[in-house]
Short mmCIF file of C-alpha atoms in Angstrom, two decimals:
data_model
loop_
_atom_site.label_atom_id
_atom_site.label_comp_id
_atom_site.label_asym_id
_atom_site.label_seq_id
_atom_site.Cartn_x
_atom_site.Cartn_y
_atom_site.Cartn_z
CA UNK A 869 -21.85 1.60 10.47
CA UNK A 870 -24.33 2.73 7.84
CA UNK A 871 -25.00 0.95 4.59
CA UNK A 872 -27.73 0.71 1.96
CA UNK A 873 -30.17 -2.18 1.59
CA UNK A 874 -28.31 -4.58 3.86
CA UNK A 875 -30.04 -7.72 5.15
CA UNK A 876 -28.32 -11.03 5.66
CA UNK A 877 -30.81 -13.24 7.52
CA UNK A 878 -34.47 -13.20 8.51
CA UNK A 879 -33.38 -11.59 11.76
CA UNK A 880 -31.87 -8.63 9.90
CA UNK A 881 -33.42 -5.19 9.79
CA UNK A 882 -35.66 -4.16 6.87
CA UNK A 883 -33.96 -2.99 3.71
CA UNK A 884 -32.82 0.59 3.87
CA UNK A 885 -29.95 2.59 5.28
CA UNK A 886 -28.86 0.92 8.50
CA UNK A 887 -26.61 1.49 11.48
CA UNK A 888 -25.03 -1.07 13.80
CA UNK A 889 -25.50 -0.76 17.54
CA UNK A 890 -23.55 -2.83 20.08
CA UNK A 891 -25.61 -3.09 23.26
CA UNK A 892 -23.58 -4.06 26.36
CA UNK A 893 -24.74 -7.39 27.81
CA UNK A 894 -22.08 -8.31 30.35
CA UNK A 895 -21.79 -4.75 31.70
CA UNK A 896 -25.15 -2.97 31.13
CA UNK A 897 -23.79 0.13 32.86
CA UNK A 898 -21.73 0.88 29.74
CA UNK A 899 -23.13 3.04 26.96
CA UNK A 900 -24.24 1.37 23.71
CA UNK A 901 -21.77 1.75 20.84
CA UNK A 902 -23.24 3.31 17.68
CA UNK A 903 -21.16 2.52 14.59
CA UNK A 904 -21.60 4.97 11.73
CA UNK A 905 -18.62 4.06 9.53
CA UNK A 906 -17.88 1.16 7.22
CA UNK A 907 -14.80 0.19 9.31
CA UNK A 908 -14.76 0.13 13.11
CA UNK A 909 -11.62 -0.60 15.15
CA UNK A 910 -11.76 -2.62 18.37
CA UNK A 911 -8.82 -2.33 20.78
CA UNK A 912 -8.07 -1.17 24.28
CA UNK A 913 -6.62 2.12 23.04
CA UNK A 914 -9.45 2.74 20.54
CA UNK A 915 -12.56 4.79 21.31
CA UNK A 916 -14.76 4.14 23.21
CA UNK A 917 -12.85 1.28 24.83
CA UNK A 918 -10.04 3.61 25.93
CA UNK A 919 -12.53 5.32 28.28
CA UNK A 920 -13.64 2.05 29.92
CA UNK A 921 -12.52 1.14 33.46
CA UNK A 922 -8.93 -0.09 33.31
CA UNK A 923 -9.78 -3.68 34.26
CA UNK A 924 -12.25 -3.95 31.35
CA UNK A 925 -10.10 -2.27 28.71
CA UNK A 926 -7.10 -4.41 29.72
CA UNK A 927 -9.04 -7.50 28.60
CA UNK A 928 -8.70 -6.31 24.99
CA UNK A 929 -5.56 -6.39 22.90
CA UNK A 930 -4.30 -3.18 21.35
CA UNK A 931 -5.24 -4.51 17.91
CA UNK A 932 -8.06 -6.83 18.88
CA UNK A 933 -10.60 -6.94 16.02
CA UNK A 934 -12.37 -4.98 13.28
CA UNK A 935 -16.00 -4.74 12.18
CA UNK A 936 -16.50 -3.82 8.53
CA UNK A 937 -18.99 -3.76 5.68
CA UNK A 938 -18.32 -5.75 2.48
CA UNK A 939 -20.72 -6.49 -0.38
CA UNK A 940 -23.64 -5.27 1.71
CA UNK A 941 -22.94 -7.62 4.64
CA UNK A 942 -21.38 -6.96 8.05
CA UNK A 943 -18.30 -8.91 9.11
CA UNK A 944 -16.31 -9.34 12.30
CA UNK A 945 -12.57 -9.94 11.86
CA UNK A 946 -10.62 -11.34 14.82
CA UNK A 947 -6.99 -10.26 14.52
CA UNK A 948 -5.31 -12.85 16.74
CA UNK A 949 -5.97 -11.13 20.06
CA UNK A 950 -4.56 -12.54 23.29
CA UNK A 951 -7.93 -13.30 24.92
CA UNK A 952 -9.88 -14.06 21.75
CA UNK A 953 -13.43 -13.30 20.64
CA UNK A 954 -16.69 -15.20 20.23
CA UNK A 955 -19.91 -14.89 18.23
CA UNK A 956 -22.85 -16.59 19.94
CA UNK A 957 -20.38 -18.44 22.14
CA UNK A 958 -18.33 -19.85 19.25
CA UNK A 959 -14.66 -18.84 19.15
CA UNK A 960 -13.58 -16.89 16.04
CA UNK A 961 -9.90 -16.49 16.88
CA UNK A 962 -7.95 -15.27 13.85
CA UNK A 963 -11.00 -15.62 11.61
CA UNK A 964 -13.67 -13.61 9.81
CA UNK A 965 -17.37 -14.27 10.39
CA UNK A 966 -20.58 -12.58 9.26
CA UNK A 967 -22.62 -10.71 11.87
CA UNK A 968 -26.42 -10.75 12.06
CA UNK A 969 -28.85 -8.67 14.03
CA UNK A 970 -29.33 -10.38 17.41
CA UNK A 971 -25.88 -12.00 17.55
CA UNK A 972 -23.98 -11.83 20.84
CA UNK A 973 -20.40 -10.63 20.30
CA UNK A 974 -17.87 -11.51 23.00
CA UNK A 975 -14.62 -9.55 23.23
CA UNK A 976 -11.95 -11.02 25.46
CA UNK A 977 -13.09 -12.70 28.65
CA UNK A 978 -15.43 -10.09 30.16
CA UNK A 979 -17.04 -7.93 27.44
CA UNK A 980 -20.16 -9.04 25.57
CA UNK A 981 -22.49 -7.07 23.29
CA UNK A 982 -25.72 -7.79 21.46
CA UNK A 983 -25.60 -6.74 17.82
CA UNK A 984 -28.58 -4.74 16.59
CA UNK A 985 -29.35 -3.18 13.21
CA UNK A 986 -31.49 -0.07 13.19
CA UNK A 987 -32.46 2.51 10.55
CA UNK A 988 -30.05 5.41 10.17
CA UNK A 989 -31.09 8.83 8.98
CA UNK A 990 -29.60 9.93 5.68
CA UNK A 991 -27.17 12.78 6.16
CA UNK A 992 -27.13 15.57 3.56
CA UNK A 993 -23.70 15.91 1.94
CA UNK A 994 -24.47 18.25 -0.94
CA UNK A 995 -22.34 21.05 0.46
CA UNK A 996 -19.42 18.83 1.43
CA UNK A 997 -16.33 18.21 -0.64
CA UNK A 998 -15.35 14.63 -1.34
CA UNK A 999 -12.02 12.98 -2.02
CA UNK A 1000 -11.54 12.57 -5.76
CA UNK A 1001 -8.19 10.80 -5.80
CA UNK A 1002 -4.97 10.01 -3.97
CA UNK A 1003 -1.69 10.16 -5.84
CA UNK A 1004 1.43 8.66 -4.25
CA UNK A 1005 4.33 10.49 -5.87
CA UNK A 1006 7.73 8.77 -5.44
CA UNK A 1007 10.40 10.66 -3.58
CA UNK A 1008 13.92 10.76 -4.99
CA UNK A 1009 14.98 7.79 -2.86
CA UNK A 1010 12.70 5.40 -4.76
CA UNK A 1011 14.52 5.35 -8.08
CA UNK A 1012 12.49 3.86 -10.91
CA UNK A 1013 9.16 3.94 -9.05
CA UNK A 1014 5.95 4.94 -10.81
CA UNK A 1015 3.38 7.29 -9.26
CA UNK A 1016 0.36 5.41 -7.90
CA UNK A 1017 -3.05 6.92 -8.72
CA UNK A 1018 -5.97 5.69 -6.53
CA UNK A 1019 -9.63 6.67 -6.84
CA UNK A 1020 -11.39 3.82 -4.99
CA UNK A 1021 -10.77 2.73 -1.41
CA UNK A 1022 -9.70 0.76 0.54
CA UNK A 1023 -6.27 0.42 -1.11
CA UNK A 1024 -3.92 -2.24 0.26
CA UNK A 1025 -0.14 -2.05 0.12
CA UNK A 1026 1.03 -5.60 -0.62
CA UNK A 1027 4.16 -7.16 -2.07
CA UNK A 1028 1.87 -9.69 -3.80
CA UNK A 1029 -0.07 -7.05 -5.73
CA UNK A 1030 1.22 -5.98 -9.13
CA UNK A 1031 1.41 -2.37 -7.94
CA UNK A 1032 4.55 -3.33 -6.01
CA UNK A 1033 5.33 -6.85 -7.30
CA UNK A 1034 6.28 -5.32 -10.69
CA UNK A 1035 9.57 -4.23 -9.12
CA UNK A 1036 10.70 -7.78 -8.25
CA UNK A 1037 12.97 -7.97 -11.29
CA UNK A 1038 14.74 -4.68 -10.57
CA UNK A 1039 14.52 -4.39 -6.76
CA UNK A 1040 13.81 -7.88 -5.34
CA UNK A 1041 15.36 -7.11 -1.94
CA UNK A 1042 13.29 -3.94 -1.57
CA UNK A 1043 10.02 -5.71 -2.47
CA UNK A 1044 10.78 -8.30 0.20
CA UNK A 1045 10.79 -5.52 2.81
CA UNK A 1046 7.03 -5.30 2.20
CA UNK A 1047 4.59 -7.74 3.77
CA UNK A 1048 1.81 -9.50 1.90
CA UNK A 1049 -0.68 -7.43 3.91
CA UNK A 1050 1.48 -4.46 4.78
CA UNK A 1051 -0.87 -1.47 5.22
CA UNK A 1052 -4.16 -0.14 3.92
CA UNK A 1053 -5.50 3.31 3.09
CA UNK A 1054 -9.22 3.84 3.62
CA UNK A 1055 -11.92 6.46 4.11
CA UNK A 1056 -13.39 7.23 7.52
CA UNK A 1057 -16.05 9.94 7.77
CA UNK A 1058 -14.93 11.20 4.37
CA UNK A 1059 -11.30 11.62 5.50
CA UNK A 1060 -8.41 9.50 4.29
CA UNK A 1061 -6.66 7.29 6.86
CA UNK A 1062 -3.77 4.83 6.80
CA UNK A 1063 -3.24 1.83 9.09
CA UNK A 1064 -0.33 -0.58 9.34
CA UNK A 1065 -1.51 -4.20 9.25
CA UNK A 1066 1.16 -5.57 11.58
CA UNK A 1067 3.86 -5.54 8.89
CA UNK A 1068 7.36 -6.75 9.74
CA UNK A 1069 9.23 -3.65 8.61
CA UNK A 1070 6.63 -1.03 9.41
CA UNK A 1071 4.75 1.87 7.84
CA UNK A 1072 5.94 5.44 8.43
CA UNK A 1073 4.11 8.76 8.12
CA UNK A 1074 6.39 11.79 8.14
CA UNK A 1075 9.16 9.69 9.65
CA UNK A 1076 7.06 8.26 12.51
CA UNK A 1077 6.32 4.54 12.60
CA UNK A 1078 2.64 3.72 12.99
CA UNK A 1079 1.58 1.61 15.93
CA UNK A 1080 -1.83 -0.03 16.29
CA UNK A 1081 -3.76 3.15 15.35
CA UNK A 1082 -4.90 4.40 11.98
CA UNK A 1083 -3.91 8.02 11.34
CA UNK A 1084 -5.47 10.62 9.07
CA UNK A 1085 -3.61 11.64 5.92
CA UNK A 1086 -3.37 15.17 4.63
CA UNK A 1087 -1.98 16.56 1.42
CA UNK A 1088 1.83 16.53 1.45
CA UNK A 1089 2.31 13.74 4.01
CA UNK A 1090 5.39 11.58 3.41
CA UNK A 1091 4.66 7.82 3.44
CA UNK A 1092 7.25 5.06 3.61
CA UNK A 1093 6.53 1.34 3.41
CA UNK A 1094 9.05 -1.15 4.79
CA UNK A 1095 12.20 0.95 4.51
CA UNK A 1096 13.75 3.76 2.51
CA UNK A 1097 12.86 2.65 -1.01
CA UNK A 1098 9.06 2.75 -1.27
CA UNK A 1099 8.71 6.36 -0.16
CA UNK A 1100 5.93 8.56 -1.54
CA UNK A 1101 4.49 12.04 -1.11
CA UNK A 1102 0.69 11.98 -0.73
CA UNK A 1103 -1.29 14.28 -3.04
CA UNK A 1104 -5.01 14.53 -2.32
CA UNK A 1105 -7.48 15.92 -4.84
CA UNK A 1106 -10.91 17.05 -3.69
CA UNK A 1107 -14.09 17.82 -5.59
CA UNK A 1108 -17.53 19.10 -4.69
CA UNK A 1109 -20.07 16.44 -3.73
CA UNK A 1110 -21.72 14.83 -6.75
CA UNK A 1111 -24.81 12.78 -7.50
CA UNK A 1112 -23.85 9.26 -6.37
CA UNK A 1113 -26.04 7.70 -9.09
CA UNK A 1114 -23.87 9.14 -11.87
CA UNK A 1115 -21.26 6.87 -13.42
CA UNK A 1116 -17.72 8.24 -13.53
CA UNK A 1117 -16.18 7.41 -16.90
CA UNK A 1118 -12.51 8.10 -17.53
CA UNK A 1119 -12.13 10.02 -14.28
CA UNK A 1120 -8.86 8.36 -13.30
CA UNK A 1121 -6.89 9.10 -16.45
CA UNK A 1122 -8.51 12.49 -16.85
CA UNK A 1123 -7.66 13.57 -13.31
CA UNK A 1124 -4.17 12.16 -13.66
CA UNK A 1125 -3.60 14.22 -16.79
CA UNK A 1126 -4.84 17.36 -15.08
CA UNK A 1127 -2.45 16.64 -12.21
CA UNK A 1128 0.47 16.59 -14.65
CA UNK A 1129 1.11 12.81 -14.51
CA UNK A 1130 2.33 10.82 -17.48
CA UNK A 1131 -0.33 8.15 -18.01
CA UNK A 1132 2.25 5.75 -19.49
CA UNK A 1133 4.40 6.03 -16.37
CA UNK A 1134 1.68 5.94 -13.75
CA UNK A 1135 0.19 2.93 -11.95
CA UNK A 1136 -3.60 3.25 -11.99
CA UNK A 1137 -5.41 1.28 -9.30
CA UNK A 1138 -8.55 0.22 -11.13
CA UNK A 1139 -10.71 -1.03 -8.26
CA UNK A 1140 -10.99 -1.00 -4.50
CA UNK A 1141 -9.43 -3.83 -2.51
CA UNK A 1142 -11.48 -6.07 -0.26
CA UNK A 1143 -11.65 -5.77 3.52
CA UNK A 1144 -12.12 -9.57 3.49
CA UNK A 1145 -8.60 -9.83 2.10
CA UNK A 1146 -7.14 -7.00 4.15
CA UNK A 1147 -8.19 -8.46 7.51
CA UNK A 1148 -7.65 -12.14 6.75
CA UNK A 1149 -4.99 -13.13 9.27
CA UNK A 1150 -2.18 -15.37 7.99
CA UNK A 1151 -1.65 -18.66 9.83
CA UNK A 1152 1.66 -19.18 11.55
CA UNK A 1153 4.39 -19.79 8.97
CA UNK A 1154 5.39 -23.40 8.40
CA UNK A 1155 9.04 -23.94 9.40
CA UNK A 1156 11.32 -24.60 6.46
CA UNK A 1157 13.02 -27.97 6.60
CA UNK A 1158 16.80 -27.57 6.90
CA UNK A 1159 19.04 -30.49 5.87
CA UNK A 1160 20.71 -32.00 8.92
CA UNK A 1161 24.10 -33.69 8.68
CA UNK A 1162 24.12 -37.15 10.28
CA UNK A 1163 26.03 -37.56 13.51
CA UNK A 1164 29.66 -38.54 13.23
CA UNK A 1165 30.41 -42.25 13.53
CA UNK A 1166 31.41 -43.49 16.96
CA UNK A 1167 34.35 -45.41 15.51
CA UNK A 1168 37.27 -43.11 14.77
CA UNK A 1169 40.32 -43.69 12.59
CA UNK A 1170 43.22 -45.08 14.52
CA UNK A 1171 46.88 -44.09 14.24
CA UNK A 1172 49.51 -46.71 13.60
CA UNK A 1173 52.78 -46.83 15.38
CA UNK A 1174 54.12 -44.13 13.10
CA UNK A 1175 51.23 -41.80 13.89
CA UNK A 1176 49.75 -41.87 10.38
CA UNK A 1177 46.08 -42.58 9.57
CA UNK A 1178 45.29 -46.01 8.10
CA UNK A 1179 42.67 -47.18 5.59
CA UNK A 1180 40.97 -45.55 2.57
CA UNK A 1181 38.86 -43.13 4.61
CA UNK A 1182 41.89 -42.03 6.59
CA UNK A 1183 43.88 -41.58 3.39
CA UNK A 1184 41.13 -39.40 1.92
CA UNK A 1185 40.99 -37.25 5.04
CA UNK A 1186 44.75 -36.91 5.02
CA UNK A 1187 44.68 -35.89 1.34
CA UNK A 1188 42.01 -33.28 2.03
CA UNK A 1189 44.02 -31.97 4.94
CA UNK A 1190 47.17 -31.59 2.83
CA UNK A 1191 45.31 -30.09 -0.12
CA UNK A 1192 43.95 -27.36 2.13
CA UNK A 1193 47.44 -26.46 3.37
CA UNK A 1194 47.65 -28.61 6.46
CA UNK A 1195 51.09 -29.19 7.90
CA UNK A 1196 52.49 -31.74 10.27
CA UNK A 1197 51.24 -35.23 11.09
CA UNK A 1198 47.46 -35.76 11.10
CA UNK A 1199 46.66 -37.67 14.26
CA UNK A 1200 44.59 -37.69 17.42
CA UNK A 1201 42.19 -34.75 17.87
CA UNK A 1202 43.31 -33.15 14.59
CA UNK A 1203 42.36 -36.34 12.73
CA UNK A 1204 38.91 -36.43 14.34
CA UNK A 1205 38.27 -32.75 13.52
CA UNK A 1206 39.24 -33.15 9.89
CA UNK A 1207 37.29 -36.40 9.66
CA UNK A 1208 34.10 -34.66 10.79
CA UNK A 1209 34.77 -31.76 8.38
CA UNK A 1210 35.22 -34.19 5.49
CA UNK A 1211 32.02 -36.02 6.41
CA UNK A 1212 30.06 -32.76 6.54
CA UNK A 1213 31.48 -31.71 3.18
CA UNK A 1214 30.42 -35.01 1.60
CA UNK A 1215 26.92 -34.72 3.06
CA UNK A 1216 26.52 -31.13 1.87
CA UNK A 1217 27.73 -31.98 -1.61
CA UNK A 1218 25.32 -34.91 -1.76
CA UNK A 1219 22.44 -32.74 -0.57
CA UNK A 1220 23.30 -30.03 -3.13
CA UNK A 1221 23.29 -32.59 -5.94
CA UNK A 1222 19.99 -34.01 -4.72
CA UNK A 1223 18.49 -30.53 -4.38
CA UNK A 1224 19.47 -29.58 -7.92
CA UNK A 1225 17.75 -32.68 -9.32
CA UNK A 1226 14.91 -33.04 -6.78
CA UNK A 1227 11.21 -33.11 -7.75
CA UNK A 1228 10.71 -29.83 -5.88
CA UNK A 1229 13.34 -28.11 -8.03
CA UNK A 1230 11.83 -29.56 -11.21
CA UNK A 1231 8.37 -28.27 -10.26
CA UNK A 1232 9.80 -24.88 -9.29
CA UNK A 1233 11.52 -24.61 -12.66
CA UNK A 1234 8.30 -25.47 -14.49
CA UNK A 1235 6.42 -22.86 -12.46
CA UNK A 1236 9.05 -20.24 -13.24
CA UNK A 1237 8.66 -20.98 -16.96
CA UNK A 1238 4.84 -20.76 -16.60
CA UNK A 1239 4.37 -24.40 -17.62
CA UNK A 1240 1.66 -24.69 -14.97
CA UNK A 1241 -0.08 -27.84 -16.23
CA UNK A 1242 3.24 -29.72 -16.42
CA UNK A 1243 4.19 -28.45 -12.97
CA UNK A 1244 0.88 -29.69 -11.53
CA UNK A 1245 1.34 -33.11 -13.13
CA UNK A 1246 4.94 -33.32 -11.91
CA UNK A 1247 3.98 -32.41 -8.34
CA UNK A 1248 1.13 -34.94 -8.38
CA UNK A 1249 3.42 -37.73 -9.58
CA UNK A 1250 6.11 -36.88 -7.01
CA UNK A 1251 3.57 -36.75 -4.17
CA UNK A 1252 2.46 -40.29 -5.01
CA UNK A 1253 5.85 -41.47 -3.76
CA UNK A 1254 6.36 -38.78 -1.10
CA UNK A 1255 2.90 -38.03 0.36
CA UNK A 1256 4.21 -36.12 3.38
CA UNK A 1257 6.24 -33.55 1.40
CA UNK A 1258 4.73 -30.20 2.42
CA UNK A 1259 6.80 -28.24 -0.08
CA UNK A 1260 5.56 -30.40 -2.96
CA UNK A 1261 1.97 -29.98 -1.77
CA UNK A 1262 2.33 -26.21 -1.71
CA UNK A 1263 3.95 -26.14 -5.17
CA UNK A 1264 1.32 -28.53 -6.52
CA UNK A 1265 -1.51 -26.35 -5.22
CA UNK A 1266 -0.01 -23.24 -6.79
CA UNK A 1267 0.55 -24.99 -10.12
CA UNK A 1268 -2.93 -26.54 -10.28
CA UNK A 1269 -4.64 -23.22 -9.51
CA UNK A 1270 -2.59 -21.26 -12.02
CA UNK A 1271 -3.20 -23.91 -14.67
CA UNK A 1272 -6.96 -24.23 -14.20
CA UNK A 1273 -8.49 -21.33 -12.29
CA UNK A 1274 -8.42 -18.78 -15.17
CA UNK A 1275 -10.32 -21.17 -17.47
CA UNK A 1276 -12.78 -21.99 -14.69
CA UNK A 1277 -13.45 -18.27 -14.14
CA UNK A 1278 -14.00 -17.81 -17.89
CA UNK A 1279 -16.60 -20.59 -17.82
CA UNK A 1280 -18.40 -18.97 -14.90
CA UNK A 1281 -18.27 -15.56 -16.57
CA UNK A 1282 -19.79 -16.94 -19.81
CA UNK A 1283 -22.48 -18.94 -18.02
CA UNK A 1284 -21.04 -22.36 -18.98
CA UNK A 1285 -21.70 -23.88 -15.58
CA UNK A 1286 -21.65 -27.52 -16.68
CA UNK A 1287 -18.20 -26.95 -18.15
CA UNK A 1288 -17.08 -25.22 -14.93
CA UNK A 1289 -18.27 -28.24 -12.93
CA UNK A 1290 -16.31 -30.61 -15.21
CA UNK A 1291 -13.19 -28.47 -14.74
CA UNK A 1292 -13.48 -28.79 -10.95
CA UNK A 1293 -14.01 -32.55 -11.27
CA UNK A 1294 -10.83 -32.81 -13.35
CA UNK A 1295 -8.88 -30.91 -10.69
CA UNK A 1296 -10.19 -33.32 -8.03
CA UNK A 1297 -8.02 -36.06 -9.49
CA UNK A 1298 -5.12 -34.38 -7.69
CA UNK A 1299 -6.82 -34.55 -4.26
CA UNK A 1300 -5.78 -38.20 -3.81
CA UNK A 1301 -2.14 -37.17 -3.47
CA UNK A 1302 -2.75 -33.63 -2.19
CA UNK A 1303 -5.71 -33.54 0.26
CA UNK A 1304 -5.07 -29.83 0.93
CA UNK A 1305 -6.79 -29.12 -2.39
CA UNK A 1306 -10.15 -30.50 -1.21
CA UNK A 1307 -11.48 -27.38 0.62
CA UNK A 1308 -10.43 -25.17 -2.29
CA UNK A 1309 -12.34 -27.29 -4.78
CA UNK A 1310 -15.33 -27.49 -2.41
CA UNK A 1311 -15.57 -23.71 -2.62
CA UNK A 1312 -15.38 -23.76 -6.42
CA UNK A 1313 -18.15 -26.39 -6.58
CA UNK A 1314 -20.30 -24.26 -4.28
CA UNK A 1315 -19.82 -21.18 -6.46
CA UNK A 1316 -20.70 -23.18 -9.60
CA UNK A 1317 -23.92 -24.41 -7.97
CA UNK A 1318 -24.76 -20.93 -6.66
CA UNK A 1319 -24.17 -19.15 -9.98
CA UNK A 1320 -26.10 -21.81 -11.93
CA UNK A 1321 -29.02 -21.55 -9.50
CA UNK A 1322 -29.08 -17.74 -9.68
CA UNK A 1323 -28.97 -17.77 -13.49
CA UNK A 1324 -31.71 -20.41 -13.71
CA UNK A 1325 -34.16 -18.45 -11.55
CA UNK A 1326 -33.66 -15.18 -13.43
CA UNK A 1327 -31.35 -13.44 -10.97
CA UNK A 1328 -30.54 -13.37 -7.27
CA UNK A 1329 -32.82 -10.43 -6.54
CA UNK A 1330 -36.03 -12.22 -7.66
CA UNK A 1331 -38.34 -13.14 -4.73
CA UNK A 1332 -38.81 -16.90 -4.09
CA UNK A 1333 -40.74 -18.42 -6.99
CA UNK A 1334 -42.26 -21.24 -4.95
CA UNK A 1335 -41.61 -23.34 -1.86
CA UNK A 1336 -38.92 -25.40 -3.59
CA UNK A 1337 -37.12 -22.28 -4.77
CA UNK A 1338 -37.30 -20.82 -1.27
CA UNK A 1339 -35.84 -24.00 0.19
CA UNK A 1340 -32.91 -23.81 -2.24
CA UNK A 1341 -32.29 -20.21 -1.20
CA UNK A 1342 -32.25 -21.27 2.45
CA UNK A 1343 -29.84 -24.07 1.60
CA UNK A 1344 -27.31 -21.74 -0.04
CA UNK A 1345 -27.54 -19.19 2.78
CA UNK A 1346 -27.11 -21.93 5.40
CA UNK A 1347 -24.08 -23.34 3.57
CA UNK A 1348 -22.52 -19.89 3.43
CA UNK A 1349 -22.99 -19.31 7.17
CA UNK A 1350 -21.79 -22.77 8.22
CA UNK A 1351 -18.74 -22.80 5.94
CA UNK A 1352 -17.82 -19.12 6.14
CA UNK A 1353 -14.44 -19.65 7.80
CA UNK A 1354 -13.44 -22.47 5.45
CA UNK A 1355 -14.53 -20.51 2.39
CA UNK A 1356 -12.58 -17.46 3.54
CA UNK A 1357 -9.40 -19.49 4.02
CA UNK A 1358 -9.86 -21.10 0.62
CA UNK A 1359 -10.46 -17.70 -0.97
CA UNK A 1360 -7.26 -16.34 0.55
CA UNK A 1361 -5.19 -19.23 -0.83
CA UNK A 1362 -6.65 -19.01 -4.32
CA UNK A 1363 -6.54 -15.21 -4.56
CA UNK A 1364 -2.88 -15.29 -3.51
CA UNK A 1365 -1.95 -17.44 -6.51
CA UNK A 1366 -4.57 -16.06 -8.95
CA UNK A 1367 -5.49 -12.49 -7.87
CA UNK A 1368 -8.29 -12.24 -10.46
CA UNK A 1369 -10.19 -14.86 -8.44
CA UNK A 1370 -11.20 -12.01 -6.11
CA UNK A 1371 -13.78 -10.87 -8.66
CA UNK A 1372 -15.42 -14.29 -8.94
CA UNK A 1373 -15.56 -14.59 -5.15
CA UNK A 1374 -16.95 -11.06 -4.74
CA UNK A 1375 -19.66 -11.80 -7.31
CA UNK A 1376 -20.67 -14.92 -5.39
CA UNK A 1377 -20.89 -12.94 -2.13
CA UNK A 1378 -23.02 -10.31 -3.86
CA UNK A 1379 -25.41 -13.03 -4.99
CA UNK A 1380 -25.59 -14.40 -1.45
CA UNK A 1381 -26.53 -10.93 -0.21
CA UNK A 1382 -29.16 -10.52 -2.93
CA UNK A 1383 -30.67 -13.91 -2.16
CA UNK A 1384 -30.95 -12.91 1.50
CA UNK A 1385 -32.69 -9.70 0.44
CA UNK A 1386 -35.01 -11.60 -1.90
CA UNK A 1387 -35.95 -14.04 0.84
CA UNK A 1388 -36.95 -11.11 3.06
CA UNK A 1389 -39.49 -9.92 0.48
CA UNK A 1390 -41.80 -12.90 1.04
#
């Protein structure tokens, strides 16, 4: 894996173009693994693990983990493998953690590698063509779909992203065939590849469902996501290698026009997605509570000497029976059956009335009408009397973020850090009834402090000004390393509800990387 100017700790290699080497520790007879790309797949059927002795390769899952570069740092993403993974002996199951030079990476139960960064020679690419754009042109089966024009990678297929979520009003069932992290399209060695991310309904290339492997894409390939609706023909445009320091202005719309696309009817993907988001594994879904009818009473209606039910309840059951076309006397087993049916009907009607007027429904309605502040207040008030209601907590979190996160991001963007801190403090009033908000707000407070510190010292790239400044840098870097998993989970939650939060989080990570680089200049 090669990248420019990447250092993350004092143990990292000097600034420059670097490569990652995985040196076998547990089995020194194996060859070191040299990673040249920005995304490296780990699995028993992936190279070089597929050439290992069978007993070693079998310790890995087919889709075990990924190593990738993001914002100048190197990350290890555990994808929920059967035997797990460790970094320096600490389990990272279904998590993302930053890698440093000297770390010991454990894969499964028997494979361990020491991570090393070393300089990588720059490869001349002047004579090579490069991918200019990918256009996904809808096939006839996807009526009403817009072409998708992509110039920056990776690109993630997600039902939560506006690229596909825009069809919820017209094709809600089809959008639900997509997963939130369905597939991603990325560059490897200059060639375009696609990988399914464990989606429920699959990703197909030329009619073949992808398994755990990424496959290369060529011009004209037919891609289908989650069924027969989101089906596209891949069109790849290539251009001669260019000076990487030049800024490309208007290239997307210009290339789209030259390709014969109507700019008003084309979805332009403005920026690359984040590997941090792509490889963040979802926790197990929380079971949905289903209303349960209470058990039937042990005392049953009795028949009189004439075989007819007695009492008000019996009369009601008998009336229901006759209204629904029942014939003959209602007694014995028939009475018990109809009694249970009547009881169930009453319970279901009561639950339906409660559901229509429940606090959850009221909050959902406010969310649907985009009255986010009212929805947050309603959820908070309801949780005061029902603190264990998971649905209300989830709705309250969504409402609070949608009501406040955009204004908080605007404060950060404009450098009004004191105002941003007050906004987080105001949101903390909801933590009393919804403790799940606490780690999210902890992350926002950390970003406020980080951005204020960076602005106050004249930028993240400035070398330490004095011993106190250096200590503050160390403090922020230590917090990032210690809380990495918690911050990543919080980021995933907030970006799901407010996708624009990705930019604020990415900016914070960039500043962390620059601070690490600045520290290394002392």
